[in-house]
């Protein structure tokens, strides 16, 4: 049974018809949620504390890690509550905040990944002038643009979505309050909102993804012209982690926002929402740690300093 004690809020259905599946998903989501702050906090600390990681690439990576921390904190606790028991309600205010953050941070991540692709493009094509072109001031400007675009997009789309005439049952067929699910909940004319979402998808998803693909197409052609196998491996190594993250992020986002309008696709789309909200934020630090030798070396240096500090304190005592 679904608790409908909050008529002024919404009911996030999730997989309410499959309680056994919800128990399994609760364990999976909780596991990934506990890994997310560990991995992303570690990336931020390494980027700040290790002088060898004071470069544009790790500046943008720490921004991505901070974004992932905020993203999971905004939606996963409510998701865990809904998965655990019959209480699946969320207040109108809670849904509004969740929708605003979901839109803002999702848009910011799209722009930030594009900025990181530009950074890799310059690193491959202009290695001697890289530090001059991608200077600290430009890094701050590009990161600020990404965050501001995300904020503006959410300020535009959130109010228009929340003003829709929602059906009295208030049942959102999803785990989170997101635009497509709330549009489906409306009992009125949603033409304006669907056009708005389509336009936003072009500028926030299609254009950035196209720029990323063009950048990596050019990078691939340049790398394949390198004669030595070692040089090609090194060039690809500078881009492989970011390309993996882009693939995971955009594949899940496209599956969420461009799914066909039929019950089977919507049911399958819920798994992509889980992966988008929980999987990618926890996997990003793992991808950058395992596939990036500089990060693993920085982690070893940090652990080595901690061990030396502990030993010196023990001798002093």
Tab-separated table of C-alpha atoms in Angstrom:
chain	number	residue	atom	x	y	z
A	1	UNK	CA	0.000	0.000	0.000
A	2	UNK	CA	1.170	3.542	-0.749
A	3	UNK	CA	0.978	6.161	1.949
A	4	UNK	CA	-1.071	9.042	0.518
A	5	UNK	CA	-1.183	11.146	3.681
A	6	UNK	CA	0.305	14.205	1.949
A	7	UNK	CA	-2.246	15.479	-0.577
A	8	UNK	CA	-0.356	18.747	-1.143
A	9	UNK	CA	2.851	16.923	-2.021
A	10	UNK	CA	3.695	14.143	-4.453
A	11	UNK	CA	4.011	10.373	-4.334
A	12	UNK	CA	7.187	8.987	-5.899
A	13	UNK	CA	6.051	5.556	-7.076
A	14	UNK	CA	9.399	4.029	-8.039
A	15	UNK	CA	8.924	0.252	-8.255
A	16	UNK	CA	6.094	0.147	-5.706
A	17	UNK	CA	4.581	-2.901	-7.448
A	18	UNK	CA	7.815	-4.873	-6.834
A	19	UNK	CA	8.681	-4.584	-3.115
A	20	UNK	CA	11.287	-7.362	-3.309
A	21	UNK	CA	13.102	-5.497	-6.085
A	22	UNK	CA	12.976	-2.291	-4.020
A	23	UNK	CA	14.727	-4.063	-1.120
A	24	UNK	CA	17.527	-5.159	-3.456
A	25	UNK	CA	17.796	-1.683	-4.970
A	26	UNK	CA	17.922	-0.171	-1.475
A	27	UNK	CA	21.087	-2.162	-0.701
A	28	UNK	CA	22.650	-1.319	-4.073
A	29	UNK	CA	21.820	2.403	-3.857
A	30	UNK	CA	23.023	2.625	-0.238
A	31	UNK	CA	26.327	0.945	-1.140
A	32	UNK	CA	26.994	3.322	-4.014
A	33	UNK	CA	25.849	6.296	-1.924
A	34	UNK	CA	28.384	5.456	0.805
A	35	UNK	CA	31.163	5.174	-1.775
A	36	UNK	CA	30.351	8.527	-3.399
A	37	UNK	CA	31.532	10.890	-0.613
A	38	UNK	CA	34.677	8.821	-0.016
A	39	UNK	CA	35.868	8.838	-3.619
A	40	UNK	CA	34.879	12.399	-4.491
A	41	UNK	CA	36.208	13.890	-1.258
A	42	UNK	CA	39.488	12.079	-1.872
A	43	UNK	CA	39.743	13.582	-5.376
A	44	UNK	CA	39.116	17.090	-3.989
A	45	UNK	CA	41.678	16.659	-1.198
A	46	UNK	CA	44.337	15.342	-3.568
A	47	UNK	CA	43.721	18.219	-5.995
A	48	UNK	CA	44.113	20.752	-3.176
A	49	UNK	CA	46.918	19.195	-1.113
A	50	UNK	CA	49.258	17.812	-3.791
A	51	UNK	CA	51.176	20.598	-5.616
A	52	UNK	CA	51.743	18.319	-8.621
A	53	UNK	CA	47.986	18.216	-9.206
A	54	UNK	CA	47.632	22.020	-9.281
A	55	UNK	CA	46.771	21.988	-12.971
A	56	UNK	CA	43.643	22.873	-14.981
A	57	UNK	CA	42.659	19.243	-15.478
A	58	UNK	CA	42.481	18.546	-11.744
A	59	UNK	CA	40.863	21.898	-11.028
A	60	UNK	CA	37.974	20.906	-13.304
A	61	UNK	CA	37.992	17.385	-11.881
A	62	UNK	CA	37.618	18.727	-8.335
A	63	UNK	CA	34.681	20.833	-9.559
A	64	UNK	CA	33.120	17.675	-10.994
A	65	UNK	CA	33.663	15.826	-7.711
A	66	UNK	CA	32.081	18.640	-5.693
A	67	UNK	CA	29.144	18.666	-8.110
A	68	UNK	CA	28.659	14.898	-7.708
A	69	UNK	CA	28.674	15.244	-3.919
A	70	UNK	CA	25.926	17.884	-4.076
A	71	UNK	CA	23.958	15.929	-6.670
A	72	UNK	CA	23.715	12.694	-4.691
A	73	UNK	CA	22.989	14.538	-1.440
A	74	UNK	CA	20.018	16.280	-3.072
A	75	UNK	CA	18.157	13.164	-4.179
A	76	UNK	CA	19.556	9.882	-2.825
A	77	UNK	CA	18.391	10.200	0.845
A	78	UNK	CA	14.781	10.647	-0.320
A	79	UNK	CA	15.286	7.784	-2.763
A	80	UNK	CA	16.464	5.486	0.048
A	81	UNK	CA	13.426	6.358	2.169
A	82	UNK	CA	11.113	5.553	-0.735
A	83	UNK	CA	12.855	2.253	-1.489
A	84	UNK	CA	12.809	1.064	2.132
A	85	UNK	CA	9.095	1.179	2.936
A	86	UNK	CA	5.555	2.154	1.947
A	87	UNK	CA	6.052	5.855	2.734
A	88	UNK	CA	6.800	7.351	-0.677
A	89	UNK	CA	5.557	10.899	-0.239
A	90	UNK	CA	7.562	14.055	-0.782
A	91	UNK	CA	6.355	17.550	0.062
A	92	UNK	CA	5.777	20.129	-2.647
A	93	UNK	CA	8.688	22.162	-1.258
A	94	UNK	CA	10.922	19.089	-1.154
A	95	UNK	CA	10.021	18.203	-4.730
A	96	UNK	CA	10.637	21.800	-5.837
A	97	UNK	CA	14.094	21.887	-4.227
A	98	UNK	CA	14.962	18.473	-5.654
A	99	UNK	CA	13.840	19.513	-9.152
A	100	UNK	CA	15.793	22.785	-8.969
A	101	UNK	CA	19.018	21.089	-7.855
A	102	UNK	CA	18.557	18.186	-10.274
A	103	UNK	CA	18.225	20.576	-13.221
A	104	UNK	CA	20.943	22.973	-12.105
A	105	UNK	CA	23.625	20.390	-11.362
A	106	UNK	CA	22.747	18.209	-14.360
A	107	UNK	CA	23.140	21.205	-16.682
A	108	UNK	CA	26.355	22.275	-14.973
A	109	UNK	CA	27.826	18.803	-15.452
A	110	UNK	CA	27.032	18.883	-19.192
A	111	UNK	CA	28.891	22.190	-19.585
A	112	UNK	CA	31.726	21.161	-17.273
A	113	UNK	CA	32.385	17.965	-19.247
A	114	UNK	CA	32.533	20.068	-22.408
A	115	UNK	CA	35.049	22.408	-20.771
A	116	UNK	CA	37.134	19.387	-19.741
A	117	UNK	CA	37.070	18.155	-23.352
A	118	UNK	CA	38.371	21.572	-24.479
A	119	UNK	CA	41.119	21.288	-21.869
A	120	UNK	CA	42.167	17.878	-23.258
A	121	UNK	CA	42.032	19.263	-26.818
A	122	UNK	CA	44.484	22.038	-25.949
A	123	UNK	CA	46.702	19.571	-24.042
A	124	UNK	CA	47.046	17.389	-27.147
A	125	UNK	CA	47.268	20.078	-29.861
A	126	UNK	CA	49.174	22.790	-27.967
A	127	UNK	CA	51.273	20.947	-25.341
A	128	UNK	CA	54.037	23.594	-25.304
A	129	UNK	CA	51.575	26.474	-24.859
A	130	UNK	CA	49.085	24.592	-22.663
A	131	UNK	CA	49.930	26.451	-19.445
A	132	UNK	CA	49.727	29.792	-21.247
A	133	UNK	CA	46.362	29.118	-22.897
A	134	UNK	CA	44.595	27.333	-20.000
A	135	UNK	CA	45.769	29.724	-17.297
A	136	UNK	CA	44.234	29.839	-13.779
A	137	UNK	CA	42.054	32.871	-14.499
A	138	UNK	CA	40.528	31.161	-17.559
A	139	UNK	CA	39.923	28.021	-15.474
A	140	UNK	CA	37.916	30.005	-12.927
A	141	UNK	CA	36.006	31.771	-15.695
A	142	UNK	CA	35.100	28.529	-17.486
A	143	UNK	CA	34.045	26.819	-14.256
A	144	UNK	CA	31.965	29.868	-13.282
A	145	UNK	CA	30.253	29.852	-16.676
A	146	UNK	CA	29.316	26.186	-16.206
A	147	UNK	CA	27.802	26.815	-12.755
A	148	UNK	CA	25.989	29.991	-13.876
A	149	UNK	CA	24.465	28.304	-16.949
A	150	UNK	CA	23.205	25.500	-14.720
A	151	UNK	CA	21.663	27.999	-12.310
A	152	UNK	CA	19.999	30.015	-15.093
A	153	UNK	CA	18.608	26.888	-16.778
A	154	UNK	CA	17.064	25.745	-13.512
A	155	UNK	CA	15.658	29.207	-12.733
A	156	UNK	CA	13.917	29.200	-16.123
A	157	UNK	CA	12.595	25.644	-16.271
A	158	UNK	CA	11.739	24.842	-12.646
A	159	UNK	CA	8.995	27.484	-12.125
A	160	UNK	CA	7.262	26.699	-15.424
A	161	UNK	CA	7.242	22.979	-14.565
A	162	UNK	CA	5.873	23.519	-11.061
A	163	UNK	CA	3.071	25.762	-12.389
A	164	UNK	CA	1.581	22.875	-14.374
A	165	UNK	CA	-1.948	21.744	-13.395
A	166	UNK	CA	-1.100	18.380	-11.814
A	167	UNK	CA	-3.589	15.521	-11.670
A	168	UNK	CA	-5.261	15.043	-8.250
A	169	UNK	CA	-3.579	11.679	-7.561
A	170	UNK	CA	-0.150	13.405	-7.546
A	171	UNK	CA	1.620	10.118	-8.359
A	172	UNK	CA	4.997	10.678	-10.003
A	173	UNK	CA	5.995	7.523	-11.847
A	174	UNK	CA	9.672	7.809	-10.984
A	175	UNK	CA	12.210	7.945	-8.119
A	176	UNK	CA	12.881	11.687	-8.278
A	177	UNK	CA	11.108	14.890	-9.235
A	178	UNK	CA	12.383	15.525	-12.747
A	179	UNK	CA	10.864	17.446	-15.644
A	180	UNK	CA	9.667	14.559	-17.888
A	181	UNK	CA	7.960	12.781	-14.975
A	182	UNK	CA	6.192	15.956	-13.793
A	183	UNK	CA	5.057	16.765	-17.336
A	184	UNK	CA	3.504	13.282	-17.545
A	185	UNK	CA	1.701	14.002	-14.251
A	186	UNK	CA	-0.017	17.092	-15.664
A	187	UNK	CA	-3.711	16.933	-16.601
A	188	UNK	CA	-3.515	20.143	-18.657
A	189	UNK	CA	-1.834	21.410	-21.791
A	190	UNK	CA	1.910	20.715	-21.632
A	191	UNK	CA	2.844	21.923	-25.129
A	192	UNK	CA	4.856	24.900	-23.862
A	193	UNK	CA	6.743	22.769	-21.330
A	194	UNK	CA	7.533	20.082	-23.905
A	195	UNK	CA	8.852	22.703	-26.340
A	196	UNK	CA	10.871	24.284	-23.534
A	197	UNK	CA	12.340	20.893	-22.582
A	198	UNK	CA	13.151	20.116	-26.235
A	199	UNK	CA	14.937	23.454	-26.728
A	200	UNK	CA	16.828	23.035	-23.452
A	201	UNK	CA	17.832	19.499	-24.468
A	202	UNK	CA	19.342	20.808	-27.700
A	203	UNK	CA	21.376	23.556	-26.027
A	204	UNK	CA	22.294	21.630	-22.867
A	205	UNK	CA	22.718	18.088	-24.202
A	206	UNK	CA	23.045	17.950	-27.992
A	207	UNK	CA	25.331	20.966	-28.524
A	208	UNK	CA	27.801	20.117	-25.701
A	209	UNK	CA	27.901	16.458	-26.728
A	210	UNK	CA	28.530	17.467	-30.347
A	211	UNK	CA	31.416	19.715	-29.277
A	212	UNK	CA	32.875	16.879	-27.195
A	213	UNK	CA	32.629	14.438	-30.105
A	214	UNK	CA	34.230	16.946	-32.511
A	215	UNK	CA	37.061	17.548	-30.025
A	216	UNK	CA	37.746	13.851	-29.556
A	217	UNK	CA	37.454	13.199	-33.280
A	218	UNK	CA	40.203	15.745	-33.868
A	219	UNK	CA	42.242	14.319	-30.981
A	220	UNK	CA	41.916	10.768	-32.347
A	221	UNK	CA	43.134	11.841	-35.806
A	222	UNK	CA	46.082	13.714	-34.299
A	223	UNK	CA	47.051	10.811	-32.033
A	224	UNK	CA	46.873	8.245	-34.837
A	225	UNK	CA	49.406	10.326	-36.796
A	226	UNK	CA	51.966	9.908	-34.002
A	227	UNK	CA	54.619	7.423	-35.144
A	228	UNK	CA	55.642	5.888	-31.815
A	229	UNK	CA	53.310	3.497	-29.985
A	230	UNK	CA	54.470	4.924	-26.656
A	231	UNK	CA	53.523	8.442	-27.754
A	232	UNK	CA	50.080	7.276	-28.862
A	233	UNK	CA	49.484	5.498	-25.541
A	234	UNK	CA	50.518	8.598	-23.609
A	235	UNK	CA	48.254	10.852	-25.675
A	236	UNK	CA	45.272	8.532	-25.339
A	237	UNK	CA	46.019	8.164	-21.628
A	238	UNK	CA	45.443	11.881	-21.069
A	239	UNK	CA	41.900	11.573	-22.483
A	240	UNK	CA	40.702	8.037	-21.701
A	241	UNK	CA	39.377	8.760	-18.194
A	242	UNK	CA	37.398	11.801	-19.285
A	243	UNK	CA	36.047	10.000	-22.345
A	244	UNK	CA	34.851	7.106	-20.158
A	245	UNK	CA	33.075	9.506	-17.797
A	246	UNK	CA	31.463	11.328	-20.745
A	247	UNK	CA	30.218	8.026	-22.180
A	248	UNK	CA	28.649	6.901	-18.887
A	249	UNK	CA	27.077	10.278	-18.168
A	250	UNK	CA	25.620	11.063	-21.584
A	251	UNK	CA	24.370	7.523	-22.251
A	252	UNK	CA	22.356	7.580	-19.021
A	253	UNK	CA	21.107	11.167	-19.513
A	254	UNK	CA	19.990	10.502	-23.100
A	255	UNK	CA	18.196	7.347	-21.934
A	256	UNK	CA	16.376	9.383	-19.262
A	257	UNK	CA	15.379	12.429	-21.310
A	258	UNK	CA	14.906	10.927	-24.791
A	259	UNK	CA	12.983	7.752	-23.944
A	260	UNK	CA	9.900	6.778	-25.991
A	261	UNK	CA	6.493	7.524	-24.484
A	262	UNK	CA	5.397	3.997	-23.623
A	263	UNK	CA	5.076	2.157	-20.282
A	264	UNK	CA	7.910	-0.299	-21.009
A	265	UNK	CA	10.381	2.478	-21.860
A	266	UNK	CA	9.348	4.481	-18.789
A	267	UNK	CA	9.827	1.432	-16.552
A	268	UNK	CA	13.273	0.784	-18.022
A	269	UNK	CA	14.070	4.493	-17.743
A	270	UNK	CA	13.820	4.267	-13.944
A	271	UNK	CA	16.950	2.113	-13.895
A	272	UNK	CA	18.765	4.749	-15.944
A	273	UNK	CA	17.642	7.393	-13.416
A	274	UNK	CA	19.188	5.296	-10.650
A	275	UNK	CA	22.425	4.950	-12.589
A	276	UNK	CA	22.451	8.647	-13.489
A	277	UNK	CA	21.811	9.776	-9.902
A	278	UNK	CA	23.799	7.149	-7.998
A	279	UNK	CA	26.082	5.174	-10.296
A	280	UNK	CA	27.997	7.836	-12.217
A	281	UNK	CA	28.838	10.046	-9.168
A	282	UNK	CA	30.387	7.051	-7.397
A	283	UNK	CA	32.157	5.645	-10.473
A	284	UNK	CA	33.748	8.924	-11.635
A	285	UNK	CA	36.428	9.043	-8.887
A	286	UNK	CA	37.131	5.337	-9.378
A	287	UNK	CA	37.645	5.823	-13.118
A	288	UNK	CA	40.021	8.753	-12.624
A	289	UNK	CA	41.902	6.955	-9.843
A	290	UNK	CA	42.384	3.639	-11.620
A	291	UNK	CA	43.116	5.049	-15.085
A	292	UNK	CA	45.278	7.996	-14.057
A	293	UNK	CA	48.808	7.388	-12.819
A	294	UNK	CA	49.200	10.937	-11.499
A	295	UNK	CA	46.215	10.505	-9.171
A	296	UNK	CA	47.419	7.131	-7.887
A	297	UNK	CA	50.898	8.561	-7.284
A	298	UNK	CA	49.410	11.535	-5.447
A	299	UNK	CA	47.381	9.134	-3.285
A	300	UNK	CA	50.509	7.139	-2.450
A	301	UNK	CA	52.407	10.318	-1.580
A	302	UNK	CA	49.564	11.457	0.668
A	303	UNK	CA	49.359	8.059	2.403
A	304	UNK	CA	53.147	7.991	2.728
A	305	UNK	CA	53.147	11.392	4.454
A	306	UNK	CA	50.398	10.247	6.819
A	307	UNK	CA	52.380	7.128	7.750
A	308	UNK	CA	55.557	9.166	8.313
A	309	UNK	CA	53.631	11.663	10.450
A	310	UNK	CA	52.130	8.856	12.552
A	311	UNK	CA	55.542	7.224	13.031
A	312	UNK	CA	57.197	10.535	14.043
A	313	UNK	CA	54.440	11.192	16.575
A	314	UNK	CA	54.925	7.679	17.958
A	315	UNK	CA	58.692	8.217	18.381
A	316	UNK	CA	58.109	11.610	19.994
A	317	UNK	CA	55.708	10.045	22.507
